[in-house]
Amino acid sequence: MPSGRTHEAINLTFFAGLAAGYAYAKSQGLTQEFETLLSPQTVTLFSLSYLVGSFLVTPDLDLAENNVRAKRHWGLLGLLWVPYGTMFNHRGMSHTWILGPLTRLVYMAVVGLALAYAITFLAPYFGYQVQFQAQLSSNWQELALGALLGYYLSQWLHLIADGIAPDHGRKRRKASRPPSTKPNKN
Ligand SMILES: [Zn+2]
């Protein structure tokens, strides 16, 4: 099983290949057809989510109750991932192709909302007034798709490097093995 550092190297190499391919396609005028889909904003968001998924939000956060590389990249905020690590067995549901990456998105949304709520609730005691406002830009669908694609692609590369097939989830349910032990190899 590749170490955290190896996973990052694999993901970065693939990203460099993608970027080179994109630059080449652009220079040949091949991207023009997809101009609306490949707006600079979407491409930027895709790249950002891919990098976030490669360094900060990886499947191996299921080991966050120990000391894992992705958790260390968060600094002190890495502590926020400890409950995720205790909830998920290493290479269990966290390492499935569709649900696995989704568990981390949902987890971040829940933790983010809880933090936002705590901040708005506590700020007045310190003499501050905080308000969170969401504003959707008109092309939010393409942006969301770009972000999701970038994130999922980074997760899938991790799973491929781990040697995990897309039907991992189904196999797991069928076998219903006892919870795996948790080696800390990262
Ligand atoms: Zn892994």
PDB file of C-alpha atoms and ligand atoms in Angstrom:
ATOM      1  CA  MET A   1       0.000   0.000   0.000  1.00  0.00           C
ATOM      2  CA  PRO A   2       1.554   3.337  -1.082  1.00  0.00           C
ATOM      3  CA  SER A   3       2.566   5.818   1.599  1.00  0.00           C
ATOM      4  CA  GLY A   4       0.964   9.245   1.829  1.00  0.00           C
ATOM      5  CA  ARG A   5       3.954  10.799   0.122  1.00  0.00           C
ATOM      6  CA  THR A   6       3.783   8.325  -2.768  1.00  0.00           C
ATOM      7  CA  HIS A   7       0.066   9.036  -3.212  1.00  0.00           C
ATOM      8  CA  GLU A   8       0.842  12.754  -3.458  1.00  0.00           C
ATOM      9  CA  ALA A   9       3.593  12.146  -6.007  1.00  0.00           C
ATOM     10  CA  ILE A  10       1.292   9.961  -8.144  1.00  0.00           C
ATOM     11  CA  ASN A  11      -1.494  12.545  -8.040  1.00  0.00           C
ATOM     12  CA  LEU A  12       0.871  15.399  -8.875  1.00  0.00           C
ATOM     13  CA  THR A  13       2.398  13.518 -11.797  1.00  0.00           C
ATOM     14  CA  PHE A  14      -1.046  12.777 -13.205  1.00  0.00           C
ATOM     15  CA  PHE A  15      -2.002  16.436 -12.718  1.00  0.00           C
ATOM     16  CA  ALA A  16       1.093  17.591 -14.613  1.00  0.00           C
ATOM     17  CA  GLY A  17       0.098  15.268 -17.463  1.00  0.00           C
ATOM     18  CA  LEU A  18      -3.437  16.655 -17.470  1.00  0.00           C
ATOM     19  CA  ALA A  19      -2.172  20.247 -17.464  1.00  0.00           C
ATOM     20  CA  ALA A  20       0.221  19.523 -20.318  1.00  0.00           C
ATOM     21  CA  GLY A  21      -2.557  17.837 -22.297  1.00  0.00           C
ATOM     22  CA  TYR A  22      -4.875  20.762 -21.663  1.00  0.00           C
ATOM     23  CA  ALA A  23      -2.223  23.322 -22.659  1.00  0.00           C
ATOM     24  CA  TYR A  24      -1.554  21.372 -25.853  1.00  0.00           C
ATOM     25  CA  ALA A  25      -5.255  21.048 -26.715  1.00  0.00           C
ATOM     26  CA  LYS A  26      -5.678  24.773 -26.100  1.00  0.00           C
ATOM     27  CA  SER A  27      -2.751  25.688 -28.315  1.00  0.00           C
ATOM     28  CA  GLN A  28      -4.292  23.577 -31.073  1.00  0.00           C
ATOM     29  CA  GLY A  29      -7.649  25.323 -30.653  1.00  0.00           C
ATOM     30  CA  LEU A  30      -9.282  22.053 -29.583  1.00  0.00           C
ATOM     31  CA  THR A  31     -10.828  23.474 -26.420  1.00  0.00           C
ATOM     32  CA  GLN A  32     -12.853  26.141 -28.264  1.00  0.00           C
ATOM     33  CA  GLU A  33     -15.795  23.818 -28.739  1.00  0.00           C
ATOM     34  CA  PHE A  34     -16.111  23.406 -24.992  1.00  0.00           C
ATOM     35  CA  GLU A  35     -15.592  27.056 -24.162  1.00  0.00           C
ATOM     36  CA  THR A  36     -18.705  27.357 -21.991  1.00  0.00           C
ATOM     37  CA  LEU A  37     -17.844  24.181 -20.091  1.00  0.00           C
ATOM     38  CA  LEU A  38     -14.148  25.024 -19.750  1.00  0.00           C
ATOM     39  CA  SER A  39     -14.313  28.597 -18.516  1.00  0.00           C
ATOM     40  CA  PRO A  40     -11.164  29.797 -16.719  1.00  0.00           C
ATOM     41  CA  GLN A  41     -13.128  29.766 -13.450  1.00  0.00           C
ATOM     42  CA  THR A  42     -14.186  26.145 -13.913  1.00  0.00           C
ATOM     43  CA  VAL A  43     -10.671  25.046 -14.833  1.00  0.00           C
ATOM     44  CA  THR A  44      -9.302  26.856 -11.768  1.00  0.00           C
ATOM     45  CA  LEU A  45     -11.895  25.285  -9.481  1.00  0.00           C
ATOM     46  CA  PHE A  46     -11.249  21.848 -10.966  1.00  0.00           C
ATOM     47  CA  SER A  47      -7.509  22.245 -10.315  1.00  0.00           C
ATOM     48  CA  LEU A  48      -8.026  23.581  -6.796  1.00  0.00           C
ATOM     49  CA  SER A  49     -10.357  20.739  -5.781  1.00  0.00           C
ATOM     50  CA  TYR A  50      -8.013  18.221  -7.334  1.00  0.00           C
ATOM     51  CA  LEU A  51      -5.115  19.578  -5.266  1.00  0.00           C
ATOM     52  CA  VAL A  52      -7.230  19.798  -2.119  1.00  0.00           C
ATOM     53  CA  GLY A  53      -8.266  16.171  -2.710  1.00  0.00           C
ATOM     54  CA  SER A  54      -4.635  15.162  -3.209  1.00  0.00           C
ATOM     55  CA  PHE A  55      -3.163  16.840  -0.128  1.00  0.00           C
ATOM     56  CA  LEU A  56      -5.885  17.742   2.364  1.00  0.00           C
ATOM     57  CA  VAL A  57      -8.966  15.581   1.912  1.00  0.00           C
ATOM     58  CA  THR A  58      -7.720  12.087   1.109  1.00  0.00           C
ATOM     59  CA  PRO A  59      -9.303   8.669   1.753  1.00  0.00           C
ATOM     60  CA  ASP A  60      -6.580   8.007   4.334  1.00  0.00           C
ATOM     61  CA  LEU A  61      -8.193  10.520   6.688  1.00  0.00           C
ATOM     62  CA  ASP A  62      -9.923   7.364   7.953  1.00  0.00           C
ATOM     63  CA  LEU A  63      -6.705   7.080   9.983  1.00  0.00           C
ATOM     64  CA  ALA A  64      -7.046  10.607  11.394  1.00  0.00           C
ATOM     65  CA  GLU A  65      -7.327   9.336  14.969  1.00  0.00           C
ATOM     66  CA  ASN A  66      -3.623   8.585  14.494  1.00  0.00           C
ATOM     67  CA  ASN A  67      -1.020  10.718  12.819  1.00  0.00           C
ATOM     68  CA  VAL A  68      -1.623  10.647   9.089  1.00  0.00           C
ATOM     69  CA  ARG A  69      -0.048  12.886   6.427  1.00  0.00           C
ATOM     70  CA  ALA A  70      -3.216  14.567   5.125  1.00  0.00           C
ATOM     71  CA  LYS A  71      -4.228  15.410   8.696  1.00  0.00           C
ATOM     72  CA  ARG A  72      -0.819  16.986   9.375  1.00  0.00           C
ATOM     73  CA  HIS A  73      -1.268  19.273   6.342  1.00  0.00           C
ATOM     74  CA  TRP A  74      -4.270  20.817   8.134  1.00  0.00           C
ATOM     75  CA  GLY A  75      -2.098  21.907  11.047  1.00  0.00           C
ATOM     76  CA  LEU A  76      -4.111  22.407  14.216  1.00  0.00           C
ATOM     77  CA  LEU A  77      -7.352  22.111  12.235  1.00  0.00           C
ATOM     78  CA  GLY A  78      -6.384  18.478  11.592  1.00  0.00           C
ATOM     79  CA  LEU A  79      -7.945  17.709  14.969  1.00  0.00           C
ATOM     80  CA  LEU A  80     -11.326  18.300  13.335  1.00  0.00           C
ATOM     81  CA  TRP A  81     -10.754  15.083  11.350  1.00  0.00           C
ATOM     82  CA  VAL A  82     -10.255  12.859  14.390  1.00  0.00           C
ATOM     83  CA  PRO A  83     -13.994  12.008  14.701  1.00  0.00           C
ATOM     84  CA  TYR A  84     -13.981  11.021  11.010  1.00  0.00           C
ATOM     85  CA  GLY A  85     -11.042   8.704  11.675  1.00  0.00           C
ATOM     86  CA  THR A  86     -12.833   7.039  14.573  1.00  0.00           C
ATOM     87  CA  MET A  87     -16.064   6.677  12.575  1.00  0.00           C
ATOM     88  CA  PHE A  88     -14.521   4.980   9.546  1.00  0.00           C
ATOM     89  CA  ASN A  89     -12.435   1.825   9.357  1.00  0.00           C
ATOM     90  CA  HIS A  90      -9.238   2.114   7.376  1.00  0.00           C
ATOM     91  CA  ARG A  91      -9.909   1.123   3.749  1.00  0.00           C
ATOM     92  CA  GLY A  92     -13.556   0.483   4.515  1.00  0.00           C
ATOM     93  CA  MET A  93     -16.386   2.672   3.257  1.00  0.00           C
ATOM     94  CA  SER A  94     -13.988   5.635   3.119  1.00  0.00           C
ATOM     95  CA  HIS A  95     -12.174   3.815   0.309  1.00  0.00           C
ATOM     96  CA  THR A  96     -15.192   3.166  -1.924  1.00  0.00           C
ATOM     97  CA  TRP A  97     -15.456   4.997  -5.248  1.00  0.00           C
ATOM     98  CA  ILE A  98     -18.738   6.927  -4.973  1.00  0.00           C
ATOM     99  CA  LEU A  99     -19.799   6.905  -1.316  1.00  0.00           C
ATOM    100  CA  GLY A 100     -16.289   7.212   0.125  1.00  0.00           C
ATOM    101  CA  PRO A 101     -15.467  10.672  -1.263  1.00  0.00           C
ATOM    102  CA  LEU A 102     -19.036  11.736  -0.452  1.00  0.00           C
ATOM    103  CA  THR A 103     -18.633  10.855   3.251  1.00  0.00           C
ATOM    104  CA  ARG A 104     -15.789  13.380   3.465  1.00  0.00           C
ATOM    105  CA  LEU A 105     -17.790  16.107   1.684  1.00  0.00           C
ATOM    106  CA  VAL A 106     -20.761  15.585   3.991  1.00  0.00           C
ATOM    107  CA  TYR A 107     -18.464  15.483   7.019  1.00  0.00           C
ATOM    108  CA  MET A 108     -16.847  18.797   6.012  1.00  0.00           C
ATOM    109  CA  ALA A 109     -20.247  20.390   5.396  1.00  0.00           C
ATOM    110  CA  VAL A 110     -21.497  19.316   8.839  1.00  0.00           C
ATOM    111  CA  VAL A 111     -18.322  20.442  10.640  1.00  0.00           C
ATOM    112  CA  GLY A 112     -18.237  23.701   8.633  1.00  0.00           C
ATOM    113  CA  LEU A 113     -21.874  24.497   9.451  1.00  0.00           C
ATOM    114  CA  ALA A 114     -21.346  23.676  13.122  1.00  0.00           C
ATOM    115  CA  LEU A 115     -18.318  25.983  13.222  1.00  0.00           C
ATOM    116  CA  ALA A 116     -20.178  28.771  11.398  1.00  0.00           C
ATOM    117  CA  TYR A 117     -23.055  28.395  13.847  1.00  0.00           C
ATOM    118  CA  ALA A 118     -20.705  28.466  16.839  1.00  0.00           C
ATOM    119  CA  ILE A 119     -18.964  31.582  15.503  1.00  0.00           C
ATOM    120  CA  THR A 120     -22.205  33.512  14.884  1.00  0.00           C
ATOM    121  CA  PHE A 121     -23.450  32.414  18.309  1.00  0.00           C
ATOM    122  CA  LEU A 122     -20.281  33.321  20.223  1.00  0.00           C
ATOM    123  CA  ALA A 123     -19.160  36.461  18.348  1.00  0.00           C
ATOM    124  CA  PRO A 124     -21.623  38.865  20.084  1.00  0.00           C
ATOM    125  CA  TYR A 125     -20.077  37.945  23.461  1.00  0.00           C
ATOM    126  CA  PHE A 126     -16.818  39.378  22.146  1.00  0.00           C
ATOM    127  CA  GLY A 127     -18.470  42.452  20.663  1.00  0.00           C
ATOM    128  CA  TYR A 128     -18.565  41.211  17.056  1.00  0.00           C
ATOM    129  CA  GLN A 129     -21.417  40.669  14.678  1.00  0.00           C
ATOM    130  CA  VAL A 130     -20.879  37.908  12.116  1.00  0.00           C
ATOM    131  CA  GLN A 131     -23.121  37.074   9.189  1.00  0.00           C
ATOM    132  CA  PHE A 132     -22.595  34.348   6.616  1.00  0.00           C
ATOM    133  CA  GLN A 133     -24.073  34.909   3.211  1.00  0.00           C
ATOM    134  CA  ALA A 134     -24.101  32.585   0.268  1.00  0.00           C
ATOM    135  CA  GLN A 135     -24.207  33.992  -3.230  1.00  0.00           C
ATOM    136  CA  LEU A 136     -24.489  31.808  -6.292  1.00  0.00           C
ATOM    137  CA  SER A 137     -22.966  32.977  -9.547  1.00  0.00           C
ATOM    138  CA  SER A 138     -24.962  32.376 -12.710  1.00  0.00           C
ATOM    139  CA  ASN A 139     -22.691  29.552 -13.906  1.00  0.00           C
ATOM    140  CA  TRP A 140     -22.706  27.737 -10.557  1.00  0.00           C
ATOM    141  CA  GLN A 141     -23.648  24.416 -12.164  1.00  0.00           C
ATOM    142  CA  GLU A 142     -20.501  24.275 -14.293  1.00  0.00           C
ATOM    143  CA  LEU A 143     -18.415  25.453 -11.342  1.00  0.00           C
ATOM    144  CA  ALA A 144     -19.879  22.775  -9.064  1.00  0.00           C
ATOM    145  CA  LEU A 145     -19.347  20.112 -11.710  1.00  0.00           C
ATOM    146  CA  GLY A 146     -15.729  21.204 -12.228  1.00  0.00           C
ATOM    147  CA  ALA A 147     -15.074  21.167  -8.486  1.00  0.00           C
ATOM    148  CA  LEU A 148     -16.694  17.744  -8.039  1.00  0.00           C
ATOM    149  CA  LEU A 149     -14.807  16.268 -10.982  1.00  0.00           C
ATOM    150  CA  GLY A 150     -11.473  17.549  -9.706  1.00  0.00           C
ATOM    151  CA  TYR A 151     -12.123  16.204  -6.230  1.00  0.00           C
ATOM    152  CA  TYR A 152     -13.439  12.786  -7.327  1.00  0.00           C
ATOM    153  CA  LEU A 153     -10.611  12.317  -9.821  1.00  0.00           C
ATOM    154  CA  SER A 154      -8.031  12.894  -7.077  1.00  0.00           C
ATOM    155  CA  GLN A 155      -9.818  10.341  -4.844  1.00  0.00           C
ATOM    156  CA  TRP A 156     -10.077   7.746  -7.623  1.00  0.00           C
ATOM    157  CA  LEU A 157      -6.368   7.996  -8.380  1.00  0.00           C
ATOM    158  CA  HIS A 158      -5.708   7.314  -4.699  1.00  0.00           C
ATOM    159  CA  LEU A 159      -7.985   4.243  -4.819  1.00  0.00           C
ATOM    160  CA  ILE A 160      -6.379   2.953  -8.025  1.00  0.00           C
ATOM    161  CA  ALA A 161      -2.951   3.339  -6.413  1.00  0.00           C
ATOM    162  CA  ASP A 162      -4.289   1.413  -3.400  1.00  0.00           C
ATOM    163  CA  GLY A 163      -5.361  -1.341  -5.819  1.00  0.00           C
ATOM    164  CA  ILE A 164      -9.052  -0.883  -4.987  1.00  0.00           C
ATOM    165  CA  ALA A 165     -11.556  -1.681  -7.745  1.00  0.00           C
ATOM    166  CA  PRO A 166     -14.738   0.372  -8.306  1.00  0.00           C
ATOM    167  CA  ASP A 167     -16.876  -2.497  -6.940  1.00  0.00           C
ATOM    168  CA  HIS A 168     -15.074  -2.397  -3.576  1.00  0.00           C
ATOM    169  CA  GLY A 169     -18.264  -1.249  -1.789  1.00  0.00           C
ATOM    170  CA  ARG A 170     -20.399  -4.076  -3.155  1.00  0.00           C
ATOM    171  CA  LYS A 171     -17.780  -6.697  -2.354  1.00  0.00           C
ATOM    172  CA  ARG A 172     -17.463  -5.313   1.143  1.00  0.00           C
ATOM    173  CA  ARG A 173     -21.193  -5.580   1.825  1.00  0.00           C
ATOM    174  CA  LYS A 174     -21.318  -9.125   0.479  1.00  0.00           C
ATOM    175  CA  ALA A 175     -18.412 -10.322   2.543  1.00  0.00           C
ATOM    176  CA  SER A 176     -19.458  -8.354   5.673  1.00  0.00           C
ATOM    177  CA  ARG A 177     -16.146  -9.075   7.258  1.00  0.00           C
ATOM    178  CA  PRO A 178     -15.412  -8.068  10.842  1.00  0.00           C
ATOM    179  CA  PRO A 179     -13.967  -4.532  11.080  1.00  0.00           C
ATOM    180  CA  SER A 180     -10.420  -4.423   9.827  1.00  0.00           C
ATOM    181  CA  THR A 181      -7.570  -3.611  12.106  1.00  0.00           C
ATOM    182  CA  LYS A 182      -5.961  -0.256  11.618  1.00  0.00           C
ATOM    183  CA  PRO A 183      -2.298  -0.292  10.763  1.00  0.00           C
ATOM    184  CA  ASN A 184      -0.787   3.178  10.745  1.00  0.00           C
ATOM    185  CA  LYS A 185       1.523   3.161   7.802  1.00  0.00           C
ATOM    186  CA  ASN A 186       1.389   6.798   6.798  1.00  0.00           C
TER     187      ASN A 186
HETATM  188 ZN    ZN B   1      -5.621   4.719   1.024  1.00  0.00          ZN
END
